[in-house]
Amino acid sequence: MKDRIFLSAPHMSGNELKYIEKVFESNYIAPLGEYVNKFEESVKEYTGSQNALAVSSGTAAIHLALRILDIKEGDDVLASTFTFIGSVSAILYQKANPVFIDSDKESWNLSPKLLNKYLLACEKKPKALVLTHLYGMSADIEKIVEICKLHGVYLIEDAAESLGATFKEKHTGTFGDFGVYSFNGNKILTTSGGGMLVTPDKEYRDKALFYATQAKEPFIHYEHTEYGYNYRMSNVLAAIGVAQMEVIEERVLKKREVFEWYKEFLGDIEEITFMPELANSRGNRWLTALTFEKTDYNLVMKALEEINVESRPLWKPMHMQALFKDAKNYLDGTSEELFSKGLCLASSTTMTKEDVKEISRVIKECL
Ligand SMILES: Cc1ncc(COP(=O)(O)O)c(C=O)c1O
């Protein structure tokens, strides 16, 4: 293939430049302005969340949530082990200790069973859980909410990859005390870089704004009793976000279509298993993820690279990372097995059925 096919390339709606021009006309080239408010409103309206704060990244949003929940040095914080580092790095910013919980085979996401078992058995009660909805697919969220309530654990949903994914028609990111979306360059929508923190609690949102804007106390001069961060989103990037939000449903449907094409071409191959979608949920299929029972995925990656197509191994579980060699964990081998067998396939919304057919042909040749 001539042009490289990326895992998930940015895909503009066509209105981005028009809105950026409006920002320039207004001269609000700042982390405040009309488009920051509009972007927050559009995410609230689409996801059904009550409060939203546009920030510089998904990682920043998770950090704000942890700070507001007063997670601090020595605290235990549960997290999905099968995730990207951005889910958990903010736990380290707070000098807290991550405790990694394994996935289940039904969802590839955090296992509610293991979570409950850990919470029943642990000596030190964790304060919060950072739960990832991996590759845009909803975790078994109702059960997880119930377990968190039962044990008095705050829930932060890392929906960085799952904007538009739902469970029983309720959006991922809106079940917990906080939800986080990412608008990084490879996400289903992008502002080039950015994030959104959502919460049902207005006080949390107010506090998040306070911390995201250097914790300035309400005086005319700058008065500080606490430290904050410079985490607010720029009005220029929010203008991109507003234009992107206009096509979110289109993008979800296209991602799902790309997945269906892969299933059509590869679905009858016995050694291939696609990431499952839980009953009553709708994933956004951000990346089509699969495992090979026999074939070494490195061979497949190499063959795809030869036709200029990007692919990537499934996330290496956090408990396997040298960074977390001393961290507590509660595992049953599921994520390690997935990691040893799995690959993410190119899933850009700009792809055609012909692209998917060609990629599938090359994969079949490797098997
Ligand atoms: C699961 C997950 N969590 C967190 C993040 C962090 O988001 P950001 O890159 O916007 O900081 C990402 C993506 O980058 C992600 O995929």
mmCIF file of N, CA, C and O in Angstrom, residues 9-58:
data_model
loop_
_atom_site.group_PDB
_atom_site.id
_atom_site.type_symbol
_atom_site.label_atom_id
_atom_site.label_comp_id
_atom_site.label_asym_id
_atom_site.label_seq_id
_atom_site.Cartn_x
_atom_site.Cartn_y
_atom_site.Cartn_z
ATOM 1 N N ALA A 9 -5.715 6.907 12.859
ATOM 2 C CA ALA A 9 -5.236 8.222 12.412
ATOM 3 C C ALA A 9 -6.255 9.311 12.740
ATOM 4 O O ALA A 9 -7.457 9.041 12.787
ATOM 5 N N PRO A 10 -5.793 10.551 12.962
ATOM 6 C CA PRO A 10 -6.727 11.665 13.128
ATOM 7 C C PRO A 10 -7.637 11.771 11.900
ATOM 8 O O PRO A 10 -7.203 11.495 10.783
ATOM 9 N N HIS A 11 -8.880 12.149 12.127
ATOM 10 C CA HIS A 11 -9.858 12.235 11.027
ATOM 11 C C HIS A 11 -10.721 13.475 11.263
ATOM 12 O O HIS A 11 -11.602 13.462 12.123
ATOM 13 N N MET A 12 -10.430 14.506 10.525
ATOM 14 C CA MET A 12 -11.114 15.794 10.750
ATOM 15 C C MET A 12 -12.538 15.768 10.171
ATOM 16 O O MET A 12 -12.818 15.049 9.208
ATOM 17 N N SER A 13 -13.396 16.578 10.766
ATOM 18 C CA SER A 13 -14.790 16.626 10.298
ATOM 19 C C SER A 13 -14.959 17.624 9.166
ATOM 20 O O SER A 13 -15.901 17.535 8.385
ATOM 21 N N GLY A 14 -14.051 18.606 9.099
ATOM 22 C CA GLY A 14 -14.166 19.651 8.068
ATOM 23 C C GLY A 14 -14.461 21.021 8.655
ATOM 24 O O GLY A 14 -14.210 22.044 8.019
ATOM 25 N N ASN A 15 -14.957 21.056 9.892
ATOM 26 C CA ASN A 15 -15.272 22.360 10.508
ATOM 27 C C ASN A 15 -14.164 22.886 11.424
ATOM 28 O O ASN A 15 -14.288 23.981 11.964
ATOM 29 N N GLU A 16 -13.122 22.113 11.603
ATOM 30 C CA GLU A 16 -12.093 22.487 12.587
ATOM 31 C C GLU A 16 -11.480 23.855 12.288
ATOM 32 O O GLU A 16 -11.413 24.723 13.155
ATOM 33 N N LEU A 17 -11.051 24.054 11.024
ATOM 34 C CA LEU A 17 -10.360 25.316 10.704
ATOM 35 C C LEU A 17 -11.294 26.515 10.833
ATOM 36 O O LEU A 17 -10.883 27.592 11.277
ATOM 37 N N LYS A 18 -12.551 26.297 10.457
ATOM 38 C CA LYS A 18 -13.549 27.382 10.562
ATOM 39 C C LYS A 18 -13.666 27.856 12.024
ATOM 40 O O LYS A 18 -13.658 29.049 12.305
ATOM 41 N N TYR A 19 -13.731 26.908 12.935
ATOM 42 C CA TYR A 19 -13.878 27.272 14.349
ATOM 43 C C TYR A 19 -12.568 27.863 14.899
ATOM 44 O O TYR A 19 -12.597 28.768 15.725
ATOM 45 N N ILE A 20 -11.454 27.346 14.418
ATOM 46 C CA ILE A 20 -10.169 27.916 14.862
ATOM 47 C C ILE A 20 -10.080 29.379 14.407
ATOM 48 O O ILE A 20 -9.642 30.250 15.158
ATOM 49 N N GLU A 21 -10.548 29.642 13.198
ATOM 50 C CA GLU A 21 -10.541 31.035 12.721
ATOM 51 C C GLU A 21 -11.374 31.934 13.628
ATOM 52 O O GLU A 21 -11.002 33.061 13.923
ATOM 53 N N LYS A 22 -12.511 31.404 14.076
ATOM 54 C CA LYS A 22 -13.355 32.192 14.989
ATOM 55 C C LYS A 22 -12.617 32.496 16.290
ATOM 56 O O LYS A 22 -12.734 33.583 16.846
ATOM 57 N N VAL A 23 -11.869 31.511 16.764
ATOM 58 C CA VAL A 23 -11.063 31.737 17.977
ATOM 59 C C VAL A 23 -10.066 32.871 17.723
ATOM 60 O O VAL A 23 -9.917 33.776 18.552
ATOM 61 N N PHE A 24 -9.434 32.835 16.569
ATOM 62 C CA PHE A 24 -8.445 33.878 16.253
ATOM 63 C C PHE A 24 -9.114 35.247 16.134
ATOM 64 O O PHE A 24 -8.578 36.244 16.609
ATOM 65 N N GLU A 25 -10.302 35.281 15.506
ATOM 66 C CA GLU A 25 -11.026 36.568 15.397
ATOM 67 C C GLU A 25 -11.328 37.134 16.775
ATOM 68 O O GLU A 25 -11.265 38.336 17.005
ATOM 69 N N SER A 26 -11.664 36.241 17.728
ATOM 70 C CA SER A 26 -12.026 36.709 19.074
ATOM 71 C C SER A 26 -10.775 37.061 19.890
ATOM 72 O O SER A 26 -10.879 37.720 20.919
ATOM 73 N N ASN A 27 -9.614 36.584 19.453
ATOM 74 C CA ASN A 27 -8.325 36.749 20.140
ATOM 75 C C ASN A 27 -8.249 36.012 21.492
ATOM 76 O O ASN A 27 -7.363 36.278 22.282
ATOM 77 N N TYR A 28 -9.200 35.110 21.733
ATOM 78 C CA TYR A 28 -9.129 34.299 22.958
ATOM 79 C C TYR A 28 -8.227 33.082 22.711
ATOM 80 O O TYR A 28 -8.666 31.943 22.709
ATOM 81 N N ILE A 29 -6.942 33.374 22.485
ATOM 82 C CA ILE A 29 -5.972 32.292 22.274
ATOM 83 C C ILE A 29 -5.490 31.907 23.674
ATOM 84 O O ILE A 29 -4.365 32.218 24.061
ATOM 85 N N ALA A 30 -6.345 31.301 24.420
ATOM 86 C CA ALA A 30 -6.101 31.163 25.863
ATOM 87 C C ALA A 30 -6.766 29.901 26.386
ATOM 88 O O ALA A 30 -7.594 29.301 25.703
ATOM 89 N N PRO A 31 -6.409 29.512 27.612
ATOM 90 C CA PRO A 31 -7.099 28.352 28.181
ATOM 91 C C PRO A 31 -8.466 28.719 28.758
ATOM 92 O O PRO A 31 -8.902 28.169 29.758
ATOM 93 N N LEU A 32 -9.101 29.652 28.151
ATOM 94 C CA LEU A 32 -10.506 29.928 28.443
ATOM 95 C C LEU A 32 -11.105 30.555 27.195
ATOM 96 O O LEU A 32 -10.380 30.970 26.288
ATOM 97 N N GLY A 33 -12.415 30.600 27.116
ATOM 98 C CA GLY A 33 -13.061 31.149 25.941
ATOM 99 C C GLY A 33 -14.267 30.326 25.546
ATOM 100 O O GLY A 33 -14.511 29.249 26.099
ATOM 101 N N GLU A 34 -14.974 30.862 24.563
ATOM 102 C CA GLU A 34 -16.255 30.298 24.133
ATOM 103 C C GLU A 34 -16.157 28.801 23.777
ATOM 104 O O GLU A 34 -17.036 28.012 24.112
ATOM 105 N N TYR A 35 -15.068 28.411 23.091
ATOM 106 C CA TYR A 35 -15.010 27.032 22.609
ATOM 107 C C TYR A 35 -14.687 26.028 23.714
ATOM 108 O O TYR A 35 -15.089 24.864 23.624
ATOM 109 N N VAL A 36 -14.008 26.482 24.748
ATOM 110 C CA VAL A 36 -13.780 25.584 25.894
ATOM 111 C C VAL A 36 -15.146 25.230 26.503
ATOM 112 O O VAL A 36 -15.450 24.062 26.750
ATOM 113 N N ASN A 37 -15.981 26.257 26.680
ATOM 114 C CA ASN A 37 -17.317 26.013 27.242
ATOM 115 C C ASN A 37 -18.156 25.141 26.305
ATOM 116 O O ASN A 37 -18.826 24.207 26.735
ATOM 117 N N LYS A 38 -18.094 25.452 25.008
ATOM 118 C CA LYS A 38 -18.888 24.683 24.030
ATOM 119 C C LYS A 38 -18.453 23.219 23.988
ATOM 120 O O LYS A 38 -19.285 22.326 23.867
ATOM 121 N N PHE A 39 -17.148 23.006 24.067
ATOM 122 C CA PHE A 39 -16.628 21.630 24.024
ATOM 123 C C PHE A 39 -17.129 20.852 25.250
ATOM 124 O O PHE A 39 -17.604 19.714 25.131
ATOM 125 N N GLU A 40 -17.064 21.490 26.404
ATOM 126 C CA GLU A 40 -17.553 20.833 27.629
ATOM 127 C C GLU A 40 -19.050 20.516 27.496
ATOM 128 O O GLU A 40 -19.499 19.422 27.842
ATOM 129 N N GLU A 41 -19.805 21.485 26.977
ATOM 130 C CA GLU A 41 -21.252 21.267 26.822
ATOM 131 C C GLU A 41 -21.522 20.106 25.874
ATOM 132 O O GLU A 41 -22.425 19.297 26.112
ATOM 133 N N SER A 42 -20.767 20.031 24.779
ATOM 134 C CA SER A 42 -21.046 18.976 23.794
ATOM 135 C C SER A 42 -20.731 17.592 24.375
ATOM 136 O O SER A 42 -21.460 16.633 24.116
ATOM 137 N N VAL A 43 -19.681 17.503 25.181
ATOM 138 C CA VAL A 43 -19.364 16.203 25.797
ATOM 139 C C VAL A 43 -20.428 15.843 26.838
ATOM 140 O O VAL A 43 -20.866 14.690 26.939
ATOM 141 N N LYS A 44 -20.879 16.852 27.585
ATOM 142 C CA LYS A 44 -21.955 16.599 28.567
ATOM 143 C C LYS A 44 -23.215 16.098 27.871
ATOM 144 O O LYS A 44 -23.830 15.115 28.280
ATOM 145 N N GLU A 45 -23.561 16.790 26.809
ATOM 146 C CA GLU A 45 -24.808 16.432 26.108
ATOM 147 C C GLU A 45 -24.706 15.028 25.511
ATOM 148 O O GLU A 45 -25.635 14.228 25.625
ATOM 149 N N TYR A 46 -23.578 14.721 24.914
ATOM 150 C CA TYR A 46 -23.433 13.425 24.237
ATOM 151 C C TYR A 46 -23.368 12.264 25.230
ATOM 152 O O TYR A 46 -23.986 11.221 25.034
ATOM 153 N N THR A 47 -22.610 12.451 26.315
ATOM 154 C CA THR A 47 -22.400 11.329 27.244
ATOM 155 C C THR A 47 -23.442 11.284 28.362
ATOM 156 O O THR A 47 -23.569 10.271 29.048
ATOM 157 N N GLY A 48 -24.161 12.394 28.547
ATOM 158 C CA GLY A 48 -25.122 12.441 29.638
ATOM 159 C C GLY A 48 -24.456 12.719 30.978
ATOM 160 O O GLY A 48 -25.066 12.510 32.034
ATOM 161 N N SER A 49 -23.206 13.170 30.970
ATOM 162 C CA SER A 49 -22.563 13.498 32.252
ATOM 163 C C SER A 49 -23.002 14.893 32.703
ATOM 164 O O SER A 49 -23.311 15.755 31.878
ATOM 165 N N GLN A 50 -23.029 15.091 34.011
ATOM 166 C CA GLN A 50 -23.581 16.362 34.522
ATOM 167 C C GLN A 50 -22.589 17.517 34.518
ATOM 168 O O GLN A 50 -22.968 18.662 34.374
ATOM 169 N N ASN A 51 -21.315 17.184 34.708
ATOM 170 C CA ASN A 51 -20.285 18.233 34.787
ATOM 171 C C ASN A 51 -19.059 17.785 34.013
ATOM 172 O O ASN A 51 -18.679 16.615 34.084
ATOM 173 N N ALA A 52 -18.448 18.741 33.303
ATOM 174 C CA ALA A 52 -17.265 18.393 32.500
ATOM 175 C C ALA A 52 -16.229 19.504 32.594
ATOM 176 O O ALA A 52 -16.580 20.686 32.693
ATOM 177 N N LEU A 53 -14.973 19.109 32.575
ATOM 178 C CA LEU A 53 -13.869 20.076 32.598
ATOM 179 C C LEU A 53 -12.856 19.684 31.516
ATOM 180 O O LEU A 53 -12.299 18.590 31.559
ATOM 181 N N ALA A 54 -12.640 20.600 30.566
ATOM 182 C CA ALA A 54 -11.682 20.329 29.480
ATOM 183 C C ALA A 54 -10.273 20.608 29.987
ATOM 184 O O ALA A 54 -10.008 21.696 30.521
ATOM 185 N N VAL A 55 -9.398 19.636 29.827
ATOM 186 C CA VAL A 55 -8.024 19.767 30.339
ATOM 187 C C VAL A 55 -7.009 19.366 29.264
ATOM 188 O O VAL A 55 -7.378 18.987 28.154
ATOM 189 N N SER A 56 -5.732 19.468 29.644
ATOM 190 C CA SER A 56 -4.670 19.313 28.644
ATOM 191 C C SER A 56 -4.443 17.868 28.200
ATOM 192 O O SER A 56 -3.873 17.645 27.138
ATOM 193 N N SER A 57 -4.873 16.897 28.985
ATOM 194 C CA SER A 57 -4.712 15.488 28.585
ATOM 195 C C SER A 57 -5.577 14.589 29.460
ATOM 196 O O SER A 57 -6.045 15.005 30.531
ATOM 197 N N GLY A 58 -5.714 13.357 29.013
ATOM 198 C CA GLY A 58 -6.418 12.372 29.823
ATOM 199 C C GLY A 58 -5.649 12.080 31.105
ATOM 200 O O GLY A 58 -6.242 11.903 32.182
#
